[in-house]
Coordinates of C-alpha atoms and ligand atoms in Angstrom, one line a residue:
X24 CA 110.9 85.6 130.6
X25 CA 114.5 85.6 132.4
X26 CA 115.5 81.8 133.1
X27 CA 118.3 80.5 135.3
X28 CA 118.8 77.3 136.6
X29 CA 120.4 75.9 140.0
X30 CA 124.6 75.4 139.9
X31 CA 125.9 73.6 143.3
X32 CA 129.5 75.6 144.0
X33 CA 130.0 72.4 146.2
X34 CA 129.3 68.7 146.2
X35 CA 126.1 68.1 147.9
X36 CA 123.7 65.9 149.4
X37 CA 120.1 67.8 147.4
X38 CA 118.8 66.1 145.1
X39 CA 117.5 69.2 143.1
X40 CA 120.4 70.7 142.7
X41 CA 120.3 70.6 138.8
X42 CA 123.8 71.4 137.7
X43 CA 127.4 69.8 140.4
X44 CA 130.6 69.2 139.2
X45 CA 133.2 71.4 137.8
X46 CA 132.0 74.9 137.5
X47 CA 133.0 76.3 134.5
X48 CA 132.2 73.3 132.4
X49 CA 128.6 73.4 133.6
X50 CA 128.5 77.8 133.1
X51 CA 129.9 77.2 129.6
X52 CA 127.0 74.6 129.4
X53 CA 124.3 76.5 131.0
X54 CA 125.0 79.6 128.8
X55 CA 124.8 77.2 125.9
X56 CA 121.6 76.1 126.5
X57 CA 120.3 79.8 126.3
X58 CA 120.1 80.4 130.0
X59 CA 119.9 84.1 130.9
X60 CA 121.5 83.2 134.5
X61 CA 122.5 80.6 136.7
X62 CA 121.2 80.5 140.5
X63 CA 124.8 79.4 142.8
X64 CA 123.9 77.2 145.5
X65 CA 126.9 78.2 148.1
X66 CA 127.5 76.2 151.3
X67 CA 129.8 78.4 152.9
X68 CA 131.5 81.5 150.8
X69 CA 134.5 80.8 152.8
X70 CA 135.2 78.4 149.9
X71 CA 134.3 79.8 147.2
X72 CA 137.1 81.3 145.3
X73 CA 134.5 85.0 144.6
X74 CA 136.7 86.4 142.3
X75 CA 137.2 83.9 140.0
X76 CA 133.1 83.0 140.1
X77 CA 132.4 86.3 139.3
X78 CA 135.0 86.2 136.2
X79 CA 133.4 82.8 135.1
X80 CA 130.2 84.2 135.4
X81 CA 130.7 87.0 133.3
X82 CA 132.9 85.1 131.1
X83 CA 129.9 83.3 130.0
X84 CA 127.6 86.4 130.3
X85 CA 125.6 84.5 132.9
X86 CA 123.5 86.8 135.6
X87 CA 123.0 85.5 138.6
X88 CA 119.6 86.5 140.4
X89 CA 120.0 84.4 143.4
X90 CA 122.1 82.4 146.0
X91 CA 121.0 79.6 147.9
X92 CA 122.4 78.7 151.3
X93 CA 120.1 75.5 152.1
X94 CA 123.5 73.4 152.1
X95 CA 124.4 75.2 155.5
X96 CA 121.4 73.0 156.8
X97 CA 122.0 69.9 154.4
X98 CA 125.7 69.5 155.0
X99 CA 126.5 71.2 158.6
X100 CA 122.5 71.3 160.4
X101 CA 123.2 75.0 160.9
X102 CA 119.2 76.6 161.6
X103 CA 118.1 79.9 162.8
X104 CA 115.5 77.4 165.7
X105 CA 117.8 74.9 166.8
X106 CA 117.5 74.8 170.7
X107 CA 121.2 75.5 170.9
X108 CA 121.7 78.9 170.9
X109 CA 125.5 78.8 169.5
X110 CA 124.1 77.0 166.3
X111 CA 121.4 79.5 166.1
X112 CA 124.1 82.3 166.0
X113 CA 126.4 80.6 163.4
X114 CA 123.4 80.0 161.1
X115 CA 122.5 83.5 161.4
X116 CA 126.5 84.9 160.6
X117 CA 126.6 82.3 157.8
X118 CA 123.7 84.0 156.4
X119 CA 125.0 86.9 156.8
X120 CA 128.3 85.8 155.2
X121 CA 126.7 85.8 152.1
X122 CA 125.6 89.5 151.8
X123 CA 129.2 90.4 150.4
X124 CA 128.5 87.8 147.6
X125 CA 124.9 88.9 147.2
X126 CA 125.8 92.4 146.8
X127 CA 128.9 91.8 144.0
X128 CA 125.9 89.7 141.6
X129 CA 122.8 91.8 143.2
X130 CA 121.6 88.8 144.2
X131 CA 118.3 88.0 146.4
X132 CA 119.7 85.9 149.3
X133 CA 117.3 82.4 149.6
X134 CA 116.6 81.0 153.2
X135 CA 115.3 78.0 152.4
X136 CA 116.0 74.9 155.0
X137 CA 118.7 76.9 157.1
X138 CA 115.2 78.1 159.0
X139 CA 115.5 74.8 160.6
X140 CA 112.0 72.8 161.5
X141 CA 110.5 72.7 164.8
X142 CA 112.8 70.4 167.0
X143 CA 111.4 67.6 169.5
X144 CA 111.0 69.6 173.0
X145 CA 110.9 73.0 171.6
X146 CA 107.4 74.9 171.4
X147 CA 106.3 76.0 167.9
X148 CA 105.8 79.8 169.3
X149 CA 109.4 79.6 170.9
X150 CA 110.8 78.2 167.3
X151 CA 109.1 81.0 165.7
X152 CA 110.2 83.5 167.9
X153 CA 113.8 82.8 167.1
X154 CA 113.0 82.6 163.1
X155 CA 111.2 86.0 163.7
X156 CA 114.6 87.2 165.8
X157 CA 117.1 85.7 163.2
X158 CA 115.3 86.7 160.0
X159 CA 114.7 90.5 161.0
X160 CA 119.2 90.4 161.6
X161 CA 119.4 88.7 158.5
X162 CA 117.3 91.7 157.0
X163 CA 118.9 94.1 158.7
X164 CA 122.6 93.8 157.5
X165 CA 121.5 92.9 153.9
X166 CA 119.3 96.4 153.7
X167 CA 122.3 99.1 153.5
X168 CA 124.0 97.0 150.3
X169 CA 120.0 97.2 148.6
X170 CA 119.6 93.3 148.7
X171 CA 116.7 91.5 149.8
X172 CA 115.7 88.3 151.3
X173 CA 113.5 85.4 150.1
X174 CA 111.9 82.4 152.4
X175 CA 110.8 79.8 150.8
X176 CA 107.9 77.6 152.0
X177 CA 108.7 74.3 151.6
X178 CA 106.7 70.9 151.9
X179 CA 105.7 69.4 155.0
X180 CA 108.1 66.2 154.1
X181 CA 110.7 68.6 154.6
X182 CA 110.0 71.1 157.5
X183 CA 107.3 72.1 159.8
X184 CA 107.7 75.5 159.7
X185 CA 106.1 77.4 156.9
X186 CA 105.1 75.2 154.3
X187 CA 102.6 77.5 152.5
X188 CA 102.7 81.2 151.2
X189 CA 99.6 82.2 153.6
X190 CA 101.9 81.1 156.4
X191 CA 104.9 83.3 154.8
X192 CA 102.5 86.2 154.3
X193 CA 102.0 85.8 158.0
X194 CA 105.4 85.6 158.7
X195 CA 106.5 88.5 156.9
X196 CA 104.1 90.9 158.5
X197 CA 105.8 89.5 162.1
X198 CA 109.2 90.3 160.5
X199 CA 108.7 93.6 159.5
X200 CA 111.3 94.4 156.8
X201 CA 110.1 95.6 153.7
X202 CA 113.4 93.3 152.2
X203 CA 112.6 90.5 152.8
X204 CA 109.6 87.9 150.9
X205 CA 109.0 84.8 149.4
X206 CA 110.3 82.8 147.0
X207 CA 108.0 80.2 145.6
X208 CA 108.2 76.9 144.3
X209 CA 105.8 75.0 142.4
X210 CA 106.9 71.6 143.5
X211 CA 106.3 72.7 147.0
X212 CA 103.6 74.3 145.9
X213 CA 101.8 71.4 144.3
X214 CA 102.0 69.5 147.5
X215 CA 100.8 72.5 149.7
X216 CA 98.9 75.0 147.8
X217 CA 95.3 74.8 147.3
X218 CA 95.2 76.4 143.4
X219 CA 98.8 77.3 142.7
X220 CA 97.2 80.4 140.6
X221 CA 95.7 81.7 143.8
X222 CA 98.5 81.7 145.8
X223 CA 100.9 83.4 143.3
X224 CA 98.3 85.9 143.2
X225 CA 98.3 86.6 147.0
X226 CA 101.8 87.1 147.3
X227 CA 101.9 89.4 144.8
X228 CA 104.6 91.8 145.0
X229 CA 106.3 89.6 147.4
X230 CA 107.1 87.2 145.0
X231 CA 111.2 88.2 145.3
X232 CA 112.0 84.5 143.7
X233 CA 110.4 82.2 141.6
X234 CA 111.8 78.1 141.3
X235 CA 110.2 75.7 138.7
X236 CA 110.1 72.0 139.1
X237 CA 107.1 70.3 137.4
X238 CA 105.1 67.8 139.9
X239 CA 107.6 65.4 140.3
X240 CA 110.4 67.2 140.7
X241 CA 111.5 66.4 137.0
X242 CA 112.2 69.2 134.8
X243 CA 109.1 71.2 133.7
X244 CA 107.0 69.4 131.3
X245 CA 107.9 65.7 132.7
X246 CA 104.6 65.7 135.3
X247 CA 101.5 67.2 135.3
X248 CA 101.8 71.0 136.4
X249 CA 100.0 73.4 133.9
X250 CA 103.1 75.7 133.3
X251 CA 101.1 78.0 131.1
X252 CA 99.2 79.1 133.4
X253 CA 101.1 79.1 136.5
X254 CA 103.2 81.6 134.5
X255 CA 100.3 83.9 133.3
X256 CA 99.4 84.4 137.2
X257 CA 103.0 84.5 138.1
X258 CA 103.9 87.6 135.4
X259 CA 100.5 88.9 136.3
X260 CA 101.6 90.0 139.7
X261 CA 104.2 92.4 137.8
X262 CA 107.2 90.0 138.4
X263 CA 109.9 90.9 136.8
X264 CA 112.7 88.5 138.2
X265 CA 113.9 85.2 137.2
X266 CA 112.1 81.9 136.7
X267 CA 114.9 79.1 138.4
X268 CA 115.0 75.9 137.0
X269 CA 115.5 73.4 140.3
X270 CA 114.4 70.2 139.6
X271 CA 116.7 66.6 139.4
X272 CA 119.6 66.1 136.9
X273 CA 116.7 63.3 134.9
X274 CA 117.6 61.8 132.4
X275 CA 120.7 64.0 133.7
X276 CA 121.4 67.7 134.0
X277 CA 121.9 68.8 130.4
X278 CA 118.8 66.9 129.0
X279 CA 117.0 68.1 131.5
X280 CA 117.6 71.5 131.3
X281 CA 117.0 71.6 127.7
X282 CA 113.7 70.0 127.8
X283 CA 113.2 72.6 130.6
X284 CA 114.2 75.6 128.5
X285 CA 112.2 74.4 125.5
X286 CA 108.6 73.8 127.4
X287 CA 108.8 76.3 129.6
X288 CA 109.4 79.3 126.8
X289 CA 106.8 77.3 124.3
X290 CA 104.1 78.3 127.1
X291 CA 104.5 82.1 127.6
Ligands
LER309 C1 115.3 74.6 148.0 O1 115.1 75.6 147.1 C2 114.2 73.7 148.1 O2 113.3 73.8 147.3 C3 114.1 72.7 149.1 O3 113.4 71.6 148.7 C4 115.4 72.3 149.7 O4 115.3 71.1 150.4
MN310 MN1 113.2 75.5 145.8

């Protein structure tokens, strides 16, 4: 099992952001922990110094399997179904923005909250017609570098558009790309997902990335998720990427992390 865990390249509002701060402290501290990679939460690449992230993450011998690009939404309320169409655009070039950073680490690119949620006054149909329109784009340009594409269903306490993997099944037979899938995420999952085993067996092959939080959005082992078997369906499917660590900094990030580490490889 390949583990990583979530690094903020930014300050930033999410709470589940494991690892903020200075960077190459927290690599040097990751890496020490026996991580195999570190997931970068970027807001904007714009300010991201890429060259010297890519020398720190090799520095440490770090792999990085994915980027996030909720913050776009957290910090800036970029979303691919706001009602304005100029914020529509922007969210779709910032997501686009990070295929150059994607391709460097051959990274799967997360849309996670920058789908937006349906807005007052906007029909659900309309708001999924743009998601549909902005996701295929997003697709699109990160095809010819060989990267794919991961939405996320996320809890209903956070969005109103696709909060379960049946719904991003759906979704991804209206895209159309065979790029782009799902990541899941047991903490959403808990919350939304009848038998988390079920689901993980449904999406199958589109399983492109795969966070762990336990129940309470601890580190896995502080709540009441089964882990051993949520993995045995998970690596069942054939899944062969990264198991993220994305869960709060409790007692802080370090401890956390380690207790993560330590329960998650004592169940596979
Ligand atoms: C991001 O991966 C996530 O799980 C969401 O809860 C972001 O708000
Ligand atoms: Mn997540």
């Amino acid at each position: 099992m390949k583990l990583s865990i979530v690094l903020s390249t930014q300050p930033a509002k999410f709470q589940a952001a494991t690892f903020k701060g200075d960077l190459e402290t927290n690599l040097a501290r990751i890496a020490g922990l026996g991580y195999d990679g570190v997931e970068l939460a970027i807001r904007d690449p714009r300010l991201v110094d890429l060259d010297d992230l890519e020398r720190l993450v090799q520095k440490h011998s770090l792999i990085v399997p994915a980027i996030g690009t909720g913050q776009a939404w957290g910090e800036e309320g970029l979303s691919f179904t706001d009602p304005d169409p100029a914020i529509r655009l922007a969210a779709i070039e910032r997501i686009k923005s990070h295929v150059p950073v994607a391709a460097r680490f051959k990274a799967v690119i997360i849309v996670g909250l920058v789908r937006g949620t349906v807005k007052p006054g906007v029909e659900s149909a309309q708001a999924m017609d743009w998601l549909i329109k902005a996701l295929r784009a997003c697709s699109e340009a990160a095809r010819p570098h060989g990267l794919r594409l991961a939405l996320e269903p996320i809890n209903r306490y956070e969005t109103t558009l696709i909060n379960t993997a049946a719904q991003g099944l759906e979704l991804i037979e209206r895209v159309g790309a065979d790029n782009f899938g799902l990541l899941l995420d047991t903490f959403h999952m808990n919350i939304e997902e009848p038998k988390i085993e079920d689901s993980i067996k449904q999406t199958g092959e589109r399983i492109f990335h795969f966070h762990v939080a336990d129940s309470n959005r601890w580190y896995p082992g502080a709540g009441h998720l089964d882990f051993k078997s949520v993995l045995k369906a998970l690596f069942a499917t054939g899944y062969a990427g990264f198991v993220s660590g994305e869960f709060m900094p409790v007692p802080d990030a370090a401890t956390g992390a380690q207790k993560a580490i330590e329960h998650l490889r004592s169940k596979t």
